[in-house]
mmCIF file of C-alpha atoms and ligand atoms in Angstrom:
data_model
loop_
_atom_site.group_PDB
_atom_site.id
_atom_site.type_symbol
_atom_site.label_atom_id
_atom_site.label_comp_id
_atom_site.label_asym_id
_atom_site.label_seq_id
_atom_site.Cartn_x
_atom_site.Cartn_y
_atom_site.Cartn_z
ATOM 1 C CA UNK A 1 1.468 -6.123 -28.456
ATOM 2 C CA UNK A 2 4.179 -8.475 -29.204
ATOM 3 C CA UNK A 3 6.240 -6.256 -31.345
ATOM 4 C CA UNK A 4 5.898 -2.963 -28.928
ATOM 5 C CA UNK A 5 6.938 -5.220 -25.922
ATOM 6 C CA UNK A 6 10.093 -6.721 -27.953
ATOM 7 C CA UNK A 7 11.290 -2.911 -28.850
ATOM 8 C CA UNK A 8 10.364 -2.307 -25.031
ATOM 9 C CA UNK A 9 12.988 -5.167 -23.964
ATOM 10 C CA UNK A 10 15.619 -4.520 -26.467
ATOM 11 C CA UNK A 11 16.025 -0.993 -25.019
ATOM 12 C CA UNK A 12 16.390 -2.449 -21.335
ATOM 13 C CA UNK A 13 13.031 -2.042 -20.281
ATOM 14 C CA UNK A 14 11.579 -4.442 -17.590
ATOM 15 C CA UNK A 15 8.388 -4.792 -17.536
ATOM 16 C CA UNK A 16 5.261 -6.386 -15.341
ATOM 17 C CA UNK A 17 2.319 -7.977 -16.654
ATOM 18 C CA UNK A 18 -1.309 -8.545 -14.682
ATOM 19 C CA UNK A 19 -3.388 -11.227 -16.615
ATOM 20 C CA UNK A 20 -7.179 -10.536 -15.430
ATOM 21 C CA UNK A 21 -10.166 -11.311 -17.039
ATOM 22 C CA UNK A 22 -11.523 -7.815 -16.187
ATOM 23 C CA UNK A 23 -14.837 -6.662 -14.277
ATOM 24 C CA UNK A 24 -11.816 -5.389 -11.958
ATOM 25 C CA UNK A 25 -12.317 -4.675 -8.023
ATOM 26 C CA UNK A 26 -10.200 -3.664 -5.324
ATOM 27 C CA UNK A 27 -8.314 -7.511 -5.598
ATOM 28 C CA UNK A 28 -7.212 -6.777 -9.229
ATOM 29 C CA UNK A 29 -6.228 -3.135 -8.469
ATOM 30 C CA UNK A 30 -4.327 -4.139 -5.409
ATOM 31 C CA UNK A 31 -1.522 -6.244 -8.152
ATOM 32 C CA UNK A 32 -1.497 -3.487 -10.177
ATOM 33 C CA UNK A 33 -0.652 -1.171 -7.560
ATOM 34 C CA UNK A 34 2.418 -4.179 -6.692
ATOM 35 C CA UNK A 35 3.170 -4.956 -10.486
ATOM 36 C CA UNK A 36 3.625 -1.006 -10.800
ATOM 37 C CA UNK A 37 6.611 -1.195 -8.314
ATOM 38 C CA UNK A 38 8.281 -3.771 -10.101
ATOM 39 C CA UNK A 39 9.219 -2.712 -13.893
ATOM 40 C CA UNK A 40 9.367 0.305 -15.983
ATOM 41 C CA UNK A 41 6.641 -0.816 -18.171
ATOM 42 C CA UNK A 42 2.914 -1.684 -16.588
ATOM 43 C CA UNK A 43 0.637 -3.735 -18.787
ATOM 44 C CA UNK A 44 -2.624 -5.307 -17.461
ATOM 45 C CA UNK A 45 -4.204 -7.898 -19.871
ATOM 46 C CA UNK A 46 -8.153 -8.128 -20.109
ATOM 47 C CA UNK A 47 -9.207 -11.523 -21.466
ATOM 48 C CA UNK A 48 -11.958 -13.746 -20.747
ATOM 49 C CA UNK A 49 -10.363 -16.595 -21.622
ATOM 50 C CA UNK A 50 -12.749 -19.191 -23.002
ATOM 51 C CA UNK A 51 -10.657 -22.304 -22.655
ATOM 52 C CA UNK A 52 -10.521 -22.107 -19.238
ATOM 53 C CA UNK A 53 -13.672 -22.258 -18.781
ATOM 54 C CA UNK A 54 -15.582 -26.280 -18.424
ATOM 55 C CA UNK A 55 -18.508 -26.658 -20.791
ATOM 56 C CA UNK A 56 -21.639 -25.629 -18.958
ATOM 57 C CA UNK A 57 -19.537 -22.893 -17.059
ATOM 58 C CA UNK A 58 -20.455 -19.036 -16.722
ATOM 59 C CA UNK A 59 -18.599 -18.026 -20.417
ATOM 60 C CA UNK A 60 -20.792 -16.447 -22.173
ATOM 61 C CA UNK A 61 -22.531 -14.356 -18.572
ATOM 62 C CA UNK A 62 -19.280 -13.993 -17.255
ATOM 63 C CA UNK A 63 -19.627 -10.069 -16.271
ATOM 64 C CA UNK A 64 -18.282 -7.345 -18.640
ATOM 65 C CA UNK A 65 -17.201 -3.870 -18.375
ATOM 66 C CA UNK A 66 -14.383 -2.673 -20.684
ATOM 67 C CA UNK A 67 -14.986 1.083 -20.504
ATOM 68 C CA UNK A 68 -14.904 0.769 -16.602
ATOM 69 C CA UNK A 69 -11.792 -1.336 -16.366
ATOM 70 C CA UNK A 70 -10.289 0.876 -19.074
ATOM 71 C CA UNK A 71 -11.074 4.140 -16.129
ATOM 72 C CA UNK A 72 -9.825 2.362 -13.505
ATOM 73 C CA UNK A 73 -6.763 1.204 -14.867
ATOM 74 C CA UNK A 74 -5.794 4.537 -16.261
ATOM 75 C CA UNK A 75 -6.445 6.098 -12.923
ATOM 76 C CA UNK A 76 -3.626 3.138 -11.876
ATOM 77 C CA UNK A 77 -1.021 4.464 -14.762
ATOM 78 C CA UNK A 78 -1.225 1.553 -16.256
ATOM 79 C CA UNK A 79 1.020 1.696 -19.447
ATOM 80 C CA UNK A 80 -0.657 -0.517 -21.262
ATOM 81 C CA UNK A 81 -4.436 -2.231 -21.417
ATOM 82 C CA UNK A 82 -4.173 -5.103 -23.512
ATOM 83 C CA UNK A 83 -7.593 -6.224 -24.234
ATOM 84 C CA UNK A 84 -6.956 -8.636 -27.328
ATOM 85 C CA UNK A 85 -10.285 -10.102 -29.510
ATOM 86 C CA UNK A 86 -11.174 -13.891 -28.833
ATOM 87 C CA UNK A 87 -10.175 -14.961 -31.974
ATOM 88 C CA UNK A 88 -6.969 -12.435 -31.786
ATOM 89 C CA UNK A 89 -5.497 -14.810 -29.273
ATOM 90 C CA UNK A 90 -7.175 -18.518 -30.454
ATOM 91 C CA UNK A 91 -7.096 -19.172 -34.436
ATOM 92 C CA UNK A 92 -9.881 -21.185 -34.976
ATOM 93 C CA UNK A 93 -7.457 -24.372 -35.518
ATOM 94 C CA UNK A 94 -5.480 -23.838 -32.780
ATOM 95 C CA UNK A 95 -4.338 -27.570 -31.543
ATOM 96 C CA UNK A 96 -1.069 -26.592 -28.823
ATOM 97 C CA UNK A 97 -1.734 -26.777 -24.963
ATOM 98 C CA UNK A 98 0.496 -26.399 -21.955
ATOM 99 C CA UNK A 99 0.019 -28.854 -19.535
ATOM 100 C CA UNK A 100 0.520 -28.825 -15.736
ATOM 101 C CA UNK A 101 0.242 -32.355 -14.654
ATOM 102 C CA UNK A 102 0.832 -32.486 -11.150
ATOM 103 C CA UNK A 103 -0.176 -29.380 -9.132
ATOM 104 C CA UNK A 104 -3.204 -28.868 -11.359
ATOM 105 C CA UNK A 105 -5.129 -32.347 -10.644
ATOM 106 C CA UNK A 106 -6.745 -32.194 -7.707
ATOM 107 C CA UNK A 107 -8.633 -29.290 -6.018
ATOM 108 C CA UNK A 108 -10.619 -27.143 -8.445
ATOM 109 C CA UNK A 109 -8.779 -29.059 -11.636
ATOM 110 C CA UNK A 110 -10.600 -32.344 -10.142
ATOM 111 C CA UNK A 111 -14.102 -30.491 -10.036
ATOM 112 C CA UNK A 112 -13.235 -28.526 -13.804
ATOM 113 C CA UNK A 113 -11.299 -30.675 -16.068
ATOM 114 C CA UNK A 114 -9.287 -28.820 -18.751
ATOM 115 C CA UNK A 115 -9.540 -25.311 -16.803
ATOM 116 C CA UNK A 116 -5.873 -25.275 -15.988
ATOM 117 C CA UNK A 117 -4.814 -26.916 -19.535
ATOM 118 C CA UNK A 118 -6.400 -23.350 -20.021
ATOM 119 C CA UNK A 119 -4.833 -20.894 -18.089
ATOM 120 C CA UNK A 120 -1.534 -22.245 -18.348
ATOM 121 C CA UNK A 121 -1.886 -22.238 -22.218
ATOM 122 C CA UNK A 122 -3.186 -18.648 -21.901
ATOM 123 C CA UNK A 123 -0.811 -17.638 -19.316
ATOM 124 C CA UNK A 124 2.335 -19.089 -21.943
ATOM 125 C CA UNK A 125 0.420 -16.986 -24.810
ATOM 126 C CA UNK A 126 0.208 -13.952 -22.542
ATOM 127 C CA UNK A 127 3.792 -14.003 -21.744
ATOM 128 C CA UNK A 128 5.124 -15.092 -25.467
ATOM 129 C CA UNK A 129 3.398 -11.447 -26.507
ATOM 130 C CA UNK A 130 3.847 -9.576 -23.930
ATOM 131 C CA UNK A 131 7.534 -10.649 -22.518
ATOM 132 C CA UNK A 132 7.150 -9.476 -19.020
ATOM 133 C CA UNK A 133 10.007 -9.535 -16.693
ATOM 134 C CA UNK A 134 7.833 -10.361 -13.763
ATOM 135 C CA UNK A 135 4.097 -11.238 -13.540
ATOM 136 C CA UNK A 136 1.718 -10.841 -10.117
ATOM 137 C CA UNK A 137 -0.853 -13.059 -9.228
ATOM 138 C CA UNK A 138 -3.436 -13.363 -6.797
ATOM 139 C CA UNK A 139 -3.538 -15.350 -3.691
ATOM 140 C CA UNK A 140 -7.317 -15.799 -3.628
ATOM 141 C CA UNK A 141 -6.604 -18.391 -6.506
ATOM 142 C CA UNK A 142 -4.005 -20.388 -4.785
ATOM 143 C CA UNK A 143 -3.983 -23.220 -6.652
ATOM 144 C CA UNK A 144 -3.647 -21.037 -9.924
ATOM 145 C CA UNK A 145 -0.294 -19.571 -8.760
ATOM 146 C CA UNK A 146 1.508 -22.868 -8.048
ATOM 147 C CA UNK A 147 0.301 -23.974 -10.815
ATOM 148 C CA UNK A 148 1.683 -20.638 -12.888
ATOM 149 C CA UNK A 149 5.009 -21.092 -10.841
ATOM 150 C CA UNK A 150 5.399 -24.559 -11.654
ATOM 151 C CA UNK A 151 4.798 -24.079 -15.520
ATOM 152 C CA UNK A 152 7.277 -21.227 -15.139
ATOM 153 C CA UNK A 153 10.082 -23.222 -13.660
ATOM 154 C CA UNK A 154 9.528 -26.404 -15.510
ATOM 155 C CA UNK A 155 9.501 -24.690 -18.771
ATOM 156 C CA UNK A 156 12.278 -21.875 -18.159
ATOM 157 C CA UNK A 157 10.005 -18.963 -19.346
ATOM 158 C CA UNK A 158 12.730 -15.810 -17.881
ATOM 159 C CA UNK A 159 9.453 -14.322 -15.866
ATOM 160 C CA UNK A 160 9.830 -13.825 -11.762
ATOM 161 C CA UNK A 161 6.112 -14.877 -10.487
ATOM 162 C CA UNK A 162 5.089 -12.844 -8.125
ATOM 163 C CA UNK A 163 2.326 -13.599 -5.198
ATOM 164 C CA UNK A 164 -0.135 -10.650 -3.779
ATOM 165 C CA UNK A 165 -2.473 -11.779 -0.666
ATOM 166 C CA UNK A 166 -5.922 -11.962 -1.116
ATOM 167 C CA UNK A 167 -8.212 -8.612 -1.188
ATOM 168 C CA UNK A 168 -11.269 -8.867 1.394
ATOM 169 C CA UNK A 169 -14.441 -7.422 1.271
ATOM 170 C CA UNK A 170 -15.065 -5.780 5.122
ATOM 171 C CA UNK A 171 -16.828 -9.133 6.209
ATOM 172 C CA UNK A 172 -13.882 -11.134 4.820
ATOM 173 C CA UNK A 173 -15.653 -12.284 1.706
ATOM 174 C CA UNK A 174 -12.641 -12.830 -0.707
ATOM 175 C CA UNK A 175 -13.249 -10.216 -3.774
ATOM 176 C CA UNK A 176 -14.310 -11.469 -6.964
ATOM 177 C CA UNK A 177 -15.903 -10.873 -10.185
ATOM 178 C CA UNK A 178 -18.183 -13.558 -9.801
ATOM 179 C CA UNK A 179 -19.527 -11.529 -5.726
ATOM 180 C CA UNK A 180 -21.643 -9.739 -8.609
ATOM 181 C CA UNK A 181 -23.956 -12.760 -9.173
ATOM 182 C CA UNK A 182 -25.143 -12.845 -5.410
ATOM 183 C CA UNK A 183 -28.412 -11.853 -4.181
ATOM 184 C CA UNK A 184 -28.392 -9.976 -0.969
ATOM 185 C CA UNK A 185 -29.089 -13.649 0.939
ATOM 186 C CA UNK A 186 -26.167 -15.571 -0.733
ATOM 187 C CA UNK A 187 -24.370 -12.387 -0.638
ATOM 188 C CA UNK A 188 -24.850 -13.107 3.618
ATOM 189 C CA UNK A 189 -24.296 -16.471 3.479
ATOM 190 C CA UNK A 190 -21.174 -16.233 1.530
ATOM 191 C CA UNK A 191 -19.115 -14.784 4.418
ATOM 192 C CA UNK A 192 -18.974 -18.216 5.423
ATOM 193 C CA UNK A 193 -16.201 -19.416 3.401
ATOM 194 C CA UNK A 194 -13.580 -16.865 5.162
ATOM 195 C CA UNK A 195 -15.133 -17.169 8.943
ATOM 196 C CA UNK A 196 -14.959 -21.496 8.338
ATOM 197 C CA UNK A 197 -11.180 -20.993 7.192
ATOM 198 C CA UNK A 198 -10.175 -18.641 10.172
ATOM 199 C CA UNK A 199 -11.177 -21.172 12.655
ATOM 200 C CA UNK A 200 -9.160 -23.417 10.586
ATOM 201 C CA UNK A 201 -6.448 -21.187 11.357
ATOM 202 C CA UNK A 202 -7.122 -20.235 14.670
ATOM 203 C CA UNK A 203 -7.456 -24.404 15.247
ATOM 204 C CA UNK A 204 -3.504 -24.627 13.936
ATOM 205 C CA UNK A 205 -2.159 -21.507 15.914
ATOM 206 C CA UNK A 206 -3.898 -23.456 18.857
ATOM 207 C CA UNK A 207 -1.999 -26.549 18.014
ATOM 208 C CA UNK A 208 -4.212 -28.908 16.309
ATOM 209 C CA UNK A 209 -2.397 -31.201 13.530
ATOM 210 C CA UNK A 210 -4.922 -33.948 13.110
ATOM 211 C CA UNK A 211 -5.954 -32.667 9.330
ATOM 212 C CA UNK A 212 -9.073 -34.555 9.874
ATOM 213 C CA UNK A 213 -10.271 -32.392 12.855
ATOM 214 C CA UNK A 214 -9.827 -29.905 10.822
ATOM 215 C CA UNK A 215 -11.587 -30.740 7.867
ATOM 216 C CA UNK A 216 -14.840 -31.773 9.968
ATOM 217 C CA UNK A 217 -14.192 -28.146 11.509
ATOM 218 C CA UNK A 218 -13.893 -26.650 8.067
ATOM 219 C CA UNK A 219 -17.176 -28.231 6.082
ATOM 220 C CA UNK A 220 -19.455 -28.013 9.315
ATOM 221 C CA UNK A 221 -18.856 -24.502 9.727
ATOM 222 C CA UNK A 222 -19.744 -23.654 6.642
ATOM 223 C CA UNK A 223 -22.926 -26.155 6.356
ATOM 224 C CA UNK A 224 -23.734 -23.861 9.593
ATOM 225 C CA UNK A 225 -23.485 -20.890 8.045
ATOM 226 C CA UNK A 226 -24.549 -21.258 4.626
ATOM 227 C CA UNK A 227 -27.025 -23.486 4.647
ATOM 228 C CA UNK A 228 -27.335 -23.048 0.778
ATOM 229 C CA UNK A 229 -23.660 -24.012 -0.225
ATOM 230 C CA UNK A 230 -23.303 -27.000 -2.119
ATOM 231 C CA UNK A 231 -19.419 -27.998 -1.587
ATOM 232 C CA UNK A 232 -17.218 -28.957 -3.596
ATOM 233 C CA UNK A 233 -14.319 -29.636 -1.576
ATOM 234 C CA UNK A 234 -12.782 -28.196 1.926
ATOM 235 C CA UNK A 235 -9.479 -29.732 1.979
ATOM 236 C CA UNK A 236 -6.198 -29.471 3.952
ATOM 237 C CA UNK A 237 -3.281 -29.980 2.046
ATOM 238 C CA UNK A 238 0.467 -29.449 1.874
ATOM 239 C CA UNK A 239 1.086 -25.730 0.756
ATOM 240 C CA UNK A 240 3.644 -26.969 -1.909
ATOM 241 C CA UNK A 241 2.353 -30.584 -3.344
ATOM 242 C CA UNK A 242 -1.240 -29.514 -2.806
ATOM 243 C CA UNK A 243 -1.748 -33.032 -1.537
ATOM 244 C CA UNK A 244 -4.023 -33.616 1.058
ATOM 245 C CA UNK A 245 -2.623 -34.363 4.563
ATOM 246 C CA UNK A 246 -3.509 -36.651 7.667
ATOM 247 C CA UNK A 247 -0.951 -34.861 9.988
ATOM 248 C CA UNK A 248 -0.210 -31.086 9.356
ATOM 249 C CA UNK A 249 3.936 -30.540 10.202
ATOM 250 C CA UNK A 250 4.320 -27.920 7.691
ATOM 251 C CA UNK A 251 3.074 -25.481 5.393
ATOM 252 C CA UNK A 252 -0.405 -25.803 5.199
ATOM 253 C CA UNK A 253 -3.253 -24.936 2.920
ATOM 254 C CA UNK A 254 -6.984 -25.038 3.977
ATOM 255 C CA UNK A 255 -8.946 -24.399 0.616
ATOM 256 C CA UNK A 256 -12.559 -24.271 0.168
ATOM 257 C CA UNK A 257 -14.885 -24.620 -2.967
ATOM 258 C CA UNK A 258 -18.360 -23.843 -2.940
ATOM 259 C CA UNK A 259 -21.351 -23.416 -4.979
ATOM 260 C CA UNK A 260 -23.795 -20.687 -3.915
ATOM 261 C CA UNK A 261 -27.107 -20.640 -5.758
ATOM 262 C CA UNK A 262 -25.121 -21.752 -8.922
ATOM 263 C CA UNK A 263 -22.225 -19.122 -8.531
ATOM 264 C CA UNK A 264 -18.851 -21.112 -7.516
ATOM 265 C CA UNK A 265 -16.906 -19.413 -5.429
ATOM 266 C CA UNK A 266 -13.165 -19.888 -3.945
ATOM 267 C CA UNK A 267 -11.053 -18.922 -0.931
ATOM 268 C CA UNK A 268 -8.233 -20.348 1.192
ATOM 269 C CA UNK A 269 -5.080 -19.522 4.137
ATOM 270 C CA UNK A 270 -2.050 -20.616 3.871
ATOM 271 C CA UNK A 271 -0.577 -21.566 7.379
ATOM 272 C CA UNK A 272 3.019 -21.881 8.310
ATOM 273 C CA UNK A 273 4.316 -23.310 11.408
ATOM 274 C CA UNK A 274 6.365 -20.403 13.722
ATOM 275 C CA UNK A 275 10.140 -20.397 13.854
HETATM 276 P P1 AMP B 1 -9.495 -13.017 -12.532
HETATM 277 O O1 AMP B 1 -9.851 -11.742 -13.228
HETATM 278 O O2 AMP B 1 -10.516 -13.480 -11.550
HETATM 279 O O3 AMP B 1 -9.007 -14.088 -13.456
HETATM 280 O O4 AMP B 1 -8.240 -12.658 -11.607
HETATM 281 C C1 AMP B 1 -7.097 -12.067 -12.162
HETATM 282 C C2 AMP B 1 -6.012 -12.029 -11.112
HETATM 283 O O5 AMP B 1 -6.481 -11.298 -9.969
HETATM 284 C C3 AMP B 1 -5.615 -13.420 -10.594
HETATM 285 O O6 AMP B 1 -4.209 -13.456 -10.375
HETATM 286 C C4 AMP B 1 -6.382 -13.514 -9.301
HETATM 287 O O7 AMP B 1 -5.779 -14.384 -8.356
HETATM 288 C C5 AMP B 1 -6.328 -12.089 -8.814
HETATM 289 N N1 AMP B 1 -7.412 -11.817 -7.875
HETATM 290 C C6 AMP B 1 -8.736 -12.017 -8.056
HETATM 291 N N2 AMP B 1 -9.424 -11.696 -6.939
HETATM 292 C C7 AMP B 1 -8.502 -11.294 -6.020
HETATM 293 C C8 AMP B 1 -8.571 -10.837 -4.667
HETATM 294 N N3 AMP B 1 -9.725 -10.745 -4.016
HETATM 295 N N4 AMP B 1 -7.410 -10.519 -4.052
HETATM 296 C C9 AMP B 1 -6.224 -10.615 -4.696
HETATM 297 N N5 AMP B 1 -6.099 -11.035 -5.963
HETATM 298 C C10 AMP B 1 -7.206 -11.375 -6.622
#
């Protein structure tokens, strides 16, 4: 991979990378289709990257479908599928982490230590081989991107990060791999992550800035609604420190973290104030 991308950027080639961990939907597809206007070169990594996952986490269940993602992504034009071997990317000694200290301690890093330490370490490794002028992440996992963007900047890697919003199922469930693990009544109660953020949003178009308000607002709608949710956090926080807030008077994140019968699931909006 590394050696094909190097001969790619010593001709003048840009090119756009899409780190996934596959079992792709329309939320993957949707940064493809974005990546694809952005470079010459298209190459969408498959990985399921162990070290980002906690001990006790989904790892080893984590769904699969290679031949399917393989389909879909040539149906996308996708250049290139790189779908490296565990132990391809991690030598069993490997002892060298990249470490985002700020961004990446509260939120989901408070509730899964380490899981950052491994996404930016894989994210680094992903962009060492395959040099891409400009990577696209998801919105869904907020946190993830400032994270990524942070890394990026702090560490000059010559990569332009680029955002995509968040891909919704038709009753606003956010897309993701893990939707598979849902029985038809979690599947129901699930909508209740995006409904419980809109009125967070509809709250701050309507002029509420007490961030307690609307973190009462936030967890009792979805206690209402999915009465099986265990939560993790529901949070409002500055969209750029990811600290959490008493007063909102500028860009704001609400972001939500719940456990559904054992599947965790994620979702936030990003608010900014008009004008
Ligand atoms: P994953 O395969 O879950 O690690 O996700 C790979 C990339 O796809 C990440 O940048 C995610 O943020 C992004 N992604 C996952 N689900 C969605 C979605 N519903 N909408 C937009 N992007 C998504």
């Amino acid at each position: 991979m590394q050696r094909e991308a190097l001969r790619w950027r010593a001709a003048g080639r840009s090119v756009a990378l899409v780190p996934t961990m596959g079992y792709l939907h329309e939320g993957h597809l949707s940064l493809v289709r974005r990546a694809r206007e952005l470079a010459d070169l298209l190459v969408v990594s498959v990985f399921v990257n162990p070290t980002q996952f906690v001990p006790g986490e989904d790892l080893e269940r984590y769904p699969r479908d290679a031949r399917r993602d393989a389909r879909l992504l040539r149906d996308e034009r996708v250049d290139v599928l790189f779908l490296p071997e565990r132990d391809r990317i991690y030598a069993t000694d490997h002892s060298t982490w990249v470490v985002e200290e700020d961004l990446a301690s509260g939120l989901c890093g408070a509730f899964r230590p380490g899981h950052f330490r491994g996404v930016t370490t894989v994210v680094a490794k992903l962009f060492n081989l395959v040099q891409p002028t400009v990577a696209v992440f998801g919105a869904k996992d907020y946190q993830q991107a400032m994270v990524i963007r942070r890394m990026v900047r702090d560490l000059d890697f010559p990569v332009r990060i680029v955002t995509a919003p968040t891909v919704r199922e038709p009753d606003g469930l956010a897309m993701s791999s893990r939707n598979a693990y849902l029985d038809p009544d979690l599947r129901s109660e699930a909508r209740a992550l995006n409904r419980a953020l809109q009125i967070v949003r509809r709250m701050l178009d309507a002029g509420e800035r007490n961030a307690d308000a609307l973190r009462d607002r936030l967890r009792a709608a979805i206690r209402d609604e999915a009465p099986d949710a265990e939560i993790e956090y529901a949070e409002i926080v500055d969209a750029e420190t990811l600290r959490p807030v008493r007063q909102v008077v500028g860009p704001t994140a609400a972001a939500v973290a719940v456990r559904l019968g054992g599947t965790r699931l994620i979702d936030n909006v990003v608010w900014r104030p008009r004008g």
